[in-house]
CSV table of C-alpha atoms (C1' of nucleotides) in Angstrom, one decimal:
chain,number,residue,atom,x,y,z
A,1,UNK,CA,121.6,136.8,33.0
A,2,UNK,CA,118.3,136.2,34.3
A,3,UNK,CA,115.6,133.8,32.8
A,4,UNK,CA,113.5,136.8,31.4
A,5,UNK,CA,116.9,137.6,29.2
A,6,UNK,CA,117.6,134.4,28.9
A,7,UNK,CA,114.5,133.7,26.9
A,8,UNK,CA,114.6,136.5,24.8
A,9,UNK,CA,118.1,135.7,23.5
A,10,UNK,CA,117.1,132.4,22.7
A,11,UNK,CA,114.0,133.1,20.8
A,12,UNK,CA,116.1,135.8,18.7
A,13,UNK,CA,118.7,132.9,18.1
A,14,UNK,CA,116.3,130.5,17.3
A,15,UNK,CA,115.6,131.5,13.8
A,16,UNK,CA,118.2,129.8,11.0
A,17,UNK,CA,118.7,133.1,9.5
A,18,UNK,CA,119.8,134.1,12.9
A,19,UNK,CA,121.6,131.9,14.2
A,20,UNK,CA,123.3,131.9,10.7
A,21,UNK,CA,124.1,135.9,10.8
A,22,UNK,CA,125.1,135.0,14.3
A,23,UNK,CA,127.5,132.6,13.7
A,24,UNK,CA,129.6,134.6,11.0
A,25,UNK,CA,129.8,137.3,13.6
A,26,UNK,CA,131.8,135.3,15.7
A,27,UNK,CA,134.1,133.8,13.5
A,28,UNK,CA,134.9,137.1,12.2
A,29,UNK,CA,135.5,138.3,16.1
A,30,UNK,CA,136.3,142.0,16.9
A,31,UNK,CA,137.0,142.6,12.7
A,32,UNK,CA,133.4,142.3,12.9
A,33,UNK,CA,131.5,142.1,9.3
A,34,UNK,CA,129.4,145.2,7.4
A,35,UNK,CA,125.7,144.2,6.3
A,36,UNK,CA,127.0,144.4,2.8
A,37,UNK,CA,128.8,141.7,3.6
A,38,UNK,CA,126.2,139.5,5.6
A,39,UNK,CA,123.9,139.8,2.6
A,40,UNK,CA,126.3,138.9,0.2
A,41,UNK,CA,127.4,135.9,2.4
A,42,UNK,CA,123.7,134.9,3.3
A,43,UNK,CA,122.0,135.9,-0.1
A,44,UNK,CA,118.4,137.0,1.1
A,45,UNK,CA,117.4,141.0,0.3
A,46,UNK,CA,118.5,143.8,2.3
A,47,UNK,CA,115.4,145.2,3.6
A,48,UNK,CA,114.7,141.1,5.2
A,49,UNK,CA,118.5,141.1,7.1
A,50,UNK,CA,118.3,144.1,8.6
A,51,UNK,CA,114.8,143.5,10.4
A,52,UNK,CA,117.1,140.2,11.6
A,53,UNK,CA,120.0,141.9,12.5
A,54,UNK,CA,118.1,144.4,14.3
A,55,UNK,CA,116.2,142.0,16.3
A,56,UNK,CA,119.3,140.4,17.1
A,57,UNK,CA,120.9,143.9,18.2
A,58,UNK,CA,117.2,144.3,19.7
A,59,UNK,CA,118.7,141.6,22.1
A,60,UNK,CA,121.8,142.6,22.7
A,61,UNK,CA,124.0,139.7,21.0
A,62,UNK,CA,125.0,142.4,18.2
A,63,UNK,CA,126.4,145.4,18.3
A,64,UNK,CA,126.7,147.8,15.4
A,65,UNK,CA,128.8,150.9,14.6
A,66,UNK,CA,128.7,153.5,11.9
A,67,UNK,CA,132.1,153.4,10.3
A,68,UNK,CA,131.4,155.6,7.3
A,69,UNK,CA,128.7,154.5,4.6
A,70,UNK,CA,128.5,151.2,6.5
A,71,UNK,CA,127.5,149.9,9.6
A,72,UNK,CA,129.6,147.4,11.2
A,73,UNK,CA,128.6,144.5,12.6
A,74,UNK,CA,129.9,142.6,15.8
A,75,UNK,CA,128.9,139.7,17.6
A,76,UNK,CA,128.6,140.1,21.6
A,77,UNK,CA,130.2,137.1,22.5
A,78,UNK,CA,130.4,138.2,26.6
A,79,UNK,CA,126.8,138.1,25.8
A,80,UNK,CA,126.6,134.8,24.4
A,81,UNK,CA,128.9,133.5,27.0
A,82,UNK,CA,126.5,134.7,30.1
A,83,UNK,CA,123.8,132.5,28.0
A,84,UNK,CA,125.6,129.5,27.9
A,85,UNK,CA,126.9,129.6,31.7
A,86,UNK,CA,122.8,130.1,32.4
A,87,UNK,CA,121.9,127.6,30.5
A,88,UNK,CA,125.1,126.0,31.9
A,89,UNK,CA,123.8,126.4,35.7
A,90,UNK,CA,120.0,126.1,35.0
A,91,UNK,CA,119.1,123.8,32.2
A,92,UNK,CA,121.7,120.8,32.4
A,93,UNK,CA,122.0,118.0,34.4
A,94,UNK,CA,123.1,118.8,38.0
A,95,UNK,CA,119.8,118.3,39.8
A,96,UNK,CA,120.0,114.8,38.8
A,97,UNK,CA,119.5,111.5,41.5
A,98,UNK,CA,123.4,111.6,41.6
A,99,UNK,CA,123.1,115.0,43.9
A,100,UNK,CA,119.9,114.3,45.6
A,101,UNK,CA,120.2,110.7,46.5
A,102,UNK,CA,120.6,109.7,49.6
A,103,UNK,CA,124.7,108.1,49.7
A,104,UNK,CA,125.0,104.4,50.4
A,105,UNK,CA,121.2,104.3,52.1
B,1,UNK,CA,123.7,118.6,16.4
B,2,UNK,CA,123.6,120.8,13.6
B,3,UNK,CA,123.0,124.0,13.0
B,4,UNK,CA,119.1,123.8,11.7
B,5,UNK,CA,118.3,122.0,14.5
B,6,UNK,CA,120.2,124.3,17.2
B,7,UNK,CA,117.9,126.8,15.8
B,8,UNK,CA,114.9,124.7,16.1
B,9,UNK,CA,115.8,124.0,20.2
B,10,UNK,CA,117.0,127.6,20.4
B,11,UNK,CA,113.5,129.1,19.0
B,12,UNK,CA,111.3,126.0,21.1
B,13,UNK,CA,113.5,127.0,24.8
B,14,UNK,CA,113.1,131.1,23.9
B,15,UNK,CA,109.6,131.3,25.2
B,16,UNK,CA,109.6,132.2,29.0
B,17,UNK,CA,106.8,129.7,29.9
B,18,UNK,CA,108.3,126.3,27.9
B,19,UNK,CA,112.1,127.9,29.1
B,20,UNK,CA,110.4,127.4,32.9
B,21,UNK,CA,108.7,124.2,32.3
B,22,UNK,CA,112.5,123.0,30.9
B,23,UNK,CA,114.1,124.2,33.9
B,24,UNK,CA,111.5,122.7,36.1
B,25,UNK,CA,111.9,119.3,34.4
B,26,UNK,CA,115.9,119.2,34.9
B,27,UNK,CA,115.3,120.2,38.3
B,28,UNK,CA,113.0,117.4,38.9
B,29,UNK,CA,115.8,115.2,37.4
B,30,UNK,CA,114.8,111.2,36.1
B,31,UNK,CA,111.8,111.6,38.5
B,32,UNK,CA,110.6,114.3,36.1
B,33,UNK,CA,107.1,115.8,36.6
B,34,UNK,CA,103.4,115.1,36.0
B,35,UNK,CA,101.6,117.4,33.3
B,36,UNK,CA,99.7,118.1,36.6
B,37,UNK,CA,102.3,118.7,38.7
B,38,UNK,CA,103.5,121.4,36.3
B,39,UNK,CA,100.1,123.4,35.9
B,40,UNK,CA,100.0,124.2,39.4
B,41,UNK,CA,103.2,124.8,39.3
B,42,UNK,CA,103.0,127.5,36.6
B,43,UNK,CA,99.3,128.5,37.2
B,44,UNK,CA,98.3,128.3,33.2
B,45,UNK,CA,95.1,126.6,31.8
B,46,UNK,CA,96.2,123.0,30.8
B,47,UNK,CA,95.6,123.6,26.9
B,48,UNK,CA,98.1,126.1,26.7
B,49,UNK,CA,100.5,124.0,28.5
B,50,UNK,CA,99.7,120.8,27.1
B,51,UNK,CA,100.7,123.2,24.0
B,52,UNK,CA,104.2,123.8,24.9
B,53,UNK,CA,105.0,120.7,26.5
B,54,UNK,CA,104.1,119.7,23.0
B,55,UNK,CA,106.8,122.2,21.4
B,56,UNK,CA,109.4,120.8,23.6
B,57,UNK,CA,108.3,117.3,22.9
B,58,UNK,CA,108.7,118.0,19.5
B,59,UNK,CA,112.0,119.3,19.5
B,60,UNK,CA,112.9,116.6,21.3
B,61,UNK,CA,113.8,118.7,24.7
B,62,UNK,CA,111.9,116.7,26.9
B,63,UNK,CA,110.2,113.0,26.8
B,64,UNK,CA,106.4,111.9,27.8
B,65,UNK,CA,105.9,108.6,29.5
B,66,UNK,CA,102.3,107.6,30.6
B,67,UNK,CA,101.9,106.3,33.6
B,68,UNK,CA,98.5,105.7,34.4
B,69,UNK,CA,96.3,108.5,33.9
B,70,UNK,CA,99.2,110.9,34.4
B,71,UNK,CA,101.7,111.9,31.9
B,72,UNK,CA,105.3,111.9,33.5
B,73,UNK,CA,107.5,114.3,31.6
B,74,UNK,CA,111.3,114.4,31.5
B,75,UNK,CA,114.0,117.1,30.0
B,76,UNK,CA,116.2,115.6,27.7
B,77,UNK,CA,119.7,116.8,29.4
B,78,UNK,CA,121.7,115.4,26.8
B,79,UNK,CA,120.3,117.5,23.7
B,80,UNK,CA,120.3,120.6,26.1
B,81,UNK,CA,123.8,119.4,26.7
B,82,UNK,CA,124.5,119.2,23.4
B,83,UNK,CA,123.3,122.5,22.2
B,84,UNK,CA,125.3,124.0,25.1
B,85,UNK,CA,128.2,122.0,23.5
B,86,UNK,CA,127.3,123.3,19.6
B,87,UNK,CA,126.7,127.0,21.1
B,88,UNK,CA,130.4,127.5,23.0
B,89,UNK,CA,132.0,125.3,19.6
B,90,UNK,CA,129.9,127.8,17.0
B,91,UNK,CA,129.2,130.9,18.8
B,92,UNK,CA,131.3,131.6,21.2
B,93,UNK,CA,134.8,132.9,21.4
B,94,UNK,CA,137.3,131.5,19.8
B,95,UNK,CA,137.7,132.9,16.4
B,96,UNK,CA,139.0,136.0,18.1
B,97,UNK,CA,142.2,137.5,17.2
B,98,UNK,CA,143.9,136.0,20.2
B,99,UNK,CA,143.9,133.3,17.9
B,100,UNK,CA,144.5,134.4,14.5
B,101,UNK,CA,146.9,137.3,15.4
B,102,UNK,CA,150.4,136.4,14.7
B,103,UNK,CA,152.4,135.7,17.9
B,104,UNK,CA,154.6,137.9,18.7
B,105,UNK,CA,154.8,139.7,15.8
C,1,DT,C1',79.5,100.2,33.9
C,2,DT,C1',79.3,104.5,35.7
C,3,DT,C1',82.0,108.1,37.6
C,4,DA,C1',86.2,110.7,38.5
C,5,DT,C1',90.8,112.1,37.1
C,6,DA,C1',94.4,113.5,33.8
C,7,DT,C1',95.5,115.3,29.7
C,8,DT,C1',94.9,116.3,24.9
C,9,DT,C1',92.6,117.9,20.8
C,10,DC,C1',89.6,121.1,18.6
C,11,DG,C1',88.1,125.5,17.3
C,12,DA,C1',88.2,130.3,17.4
C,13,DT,C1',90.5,134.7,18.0
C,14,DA,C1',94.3,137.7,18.9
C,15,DT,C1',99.0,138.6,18.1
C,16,DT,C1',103.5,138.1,16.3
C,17,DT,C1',106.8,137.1,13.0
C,18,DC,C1',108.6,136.6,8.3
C,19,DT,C1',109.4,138.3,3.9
C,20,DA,C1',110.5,141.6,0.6
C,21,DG,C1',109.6,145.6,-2.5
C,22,DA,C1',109.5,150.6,-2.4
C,23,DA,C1',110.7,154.7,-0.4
C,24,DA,C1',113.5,157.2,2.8
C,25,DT,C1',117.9,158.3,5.1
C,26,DA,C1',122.8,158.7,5.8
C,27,DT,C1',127.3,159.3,4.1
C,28,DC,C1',130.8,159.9,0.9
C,29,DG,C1',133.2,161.5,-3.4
C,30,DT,C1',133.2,164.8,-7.1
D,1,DA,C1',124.7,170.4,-5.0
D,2,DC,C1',124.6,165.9,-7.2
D,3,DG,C1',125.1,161.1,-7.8
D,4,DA,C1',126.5,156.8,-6.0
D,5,DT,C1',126.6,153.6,-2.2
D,6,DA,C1',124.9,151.4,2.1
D,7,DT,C1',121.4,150.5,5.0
D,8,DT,C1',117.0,151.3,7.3
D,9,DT,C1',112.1,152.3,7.6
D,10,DC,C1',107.6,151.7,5.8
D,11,DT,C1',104.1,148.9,4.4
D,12,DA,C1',101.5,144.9,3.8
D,13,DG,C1',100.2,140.1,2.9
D,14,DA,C1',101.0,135.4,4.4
D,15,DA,C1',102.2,132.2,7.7
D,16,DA,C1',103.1,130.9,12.3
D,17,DT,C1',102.2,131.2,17.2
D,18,DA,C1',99.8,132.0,21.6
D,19,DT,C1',95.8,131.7,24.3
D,20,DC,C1',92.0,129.3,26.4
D,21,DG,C1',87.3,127.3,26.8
D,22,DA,C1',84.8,123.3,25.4
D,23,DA,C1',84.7,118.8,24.0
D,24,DA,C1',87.0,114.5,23.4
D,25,DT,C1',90.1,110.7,24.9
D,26,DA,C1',92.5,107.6,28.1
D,27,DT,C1',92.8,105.4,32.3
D,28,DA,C1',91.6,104.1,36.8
D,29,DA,C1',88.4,103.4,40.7
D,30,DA,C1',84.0,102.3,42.7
DNA sequence: TTTATATTTCGATATTTCTAGAAATATCGT
DNA sequence: ACGATATTTCTAGAAATATCGAAATATAAA
């Protein structure tokens, strides 16, 4: 994870619809979830989830495989995981005065 | 934190330039940084930064104090710490089968 | 009170993104 | 081959965003 990647997988999660698809991706771990069922679930028209699931796959946060007529859907949660131990390691607290001040000056 | 505005942070930190301003600013800790101090840093005309330091402002990622004629800005650690904290509890693992499999079964 | 410094606001343009209907494609069952 | 199902691609308008120069604002210093 570098902060180029970084970026782009947080602009692709930082859209509700997203971050909604997202979501039910990981709750329904390696069993994964067909668009059918995302659009049933989320309720907006076919042709609007798959330009959001492809950006997300775009990204690399999901992952889909052809399993017959549909395409299944999985959340890449080793990808989500590197995010959050960058963001972890580069945007929390950790620099702060605690570190950098001098001890008992 | 919720999940509209995990999205709103998410989408705000998923530009490379504001993502580098943010991790400039928790670098610089509770001294923070001058608007200033930040340009050079980045080498972008002060509009367009002025413009995302808005975003983040907005989203309530980082705080603006005047001080004089300079603006000192600061990254809020504790919403980036709680949207790391909403991310590992809502889209991480966790949901995996590990979980819902049936011990040895 | 004039001048210098720091930053924002305005305005204009270029680009991207969102949304969704219509058409196309892929796969399966018959 | 045909019809049904599942999903994508195409297309386009509307809305949002990015960029940056110029002008405006705020504060301090001389």
């Amino acid at each position: 994870m570098n902060e180029e990647y970084a970026a782009k997988c947080l602009a692709e999660l930082g859209s509700p619809t997203r971050l909604a698809v997202f979501r039910l991706l990981v709750r329904a771990g390696h069993v994964g979830m067909v668009v059918g069922d995302l659009q049933r679930r989320l309720r907006i028209p076919a042709s609007t989830l798959s330009h959001h699931i492809a950006r997300l796959a775009w990204a690399g946060l999901v992952e889909q495989r052809r399993r017959g007529r549909s395409l299944h859907c999985f959340a890449r949660t080793d990808v989500m995981d590197g995010l959050v131990t960058y963001l972890t390691a580069e945007c929390c607290a950790g620099f702060d005065d605690e570190k950098t001040d001098q001890p008992a000056a």
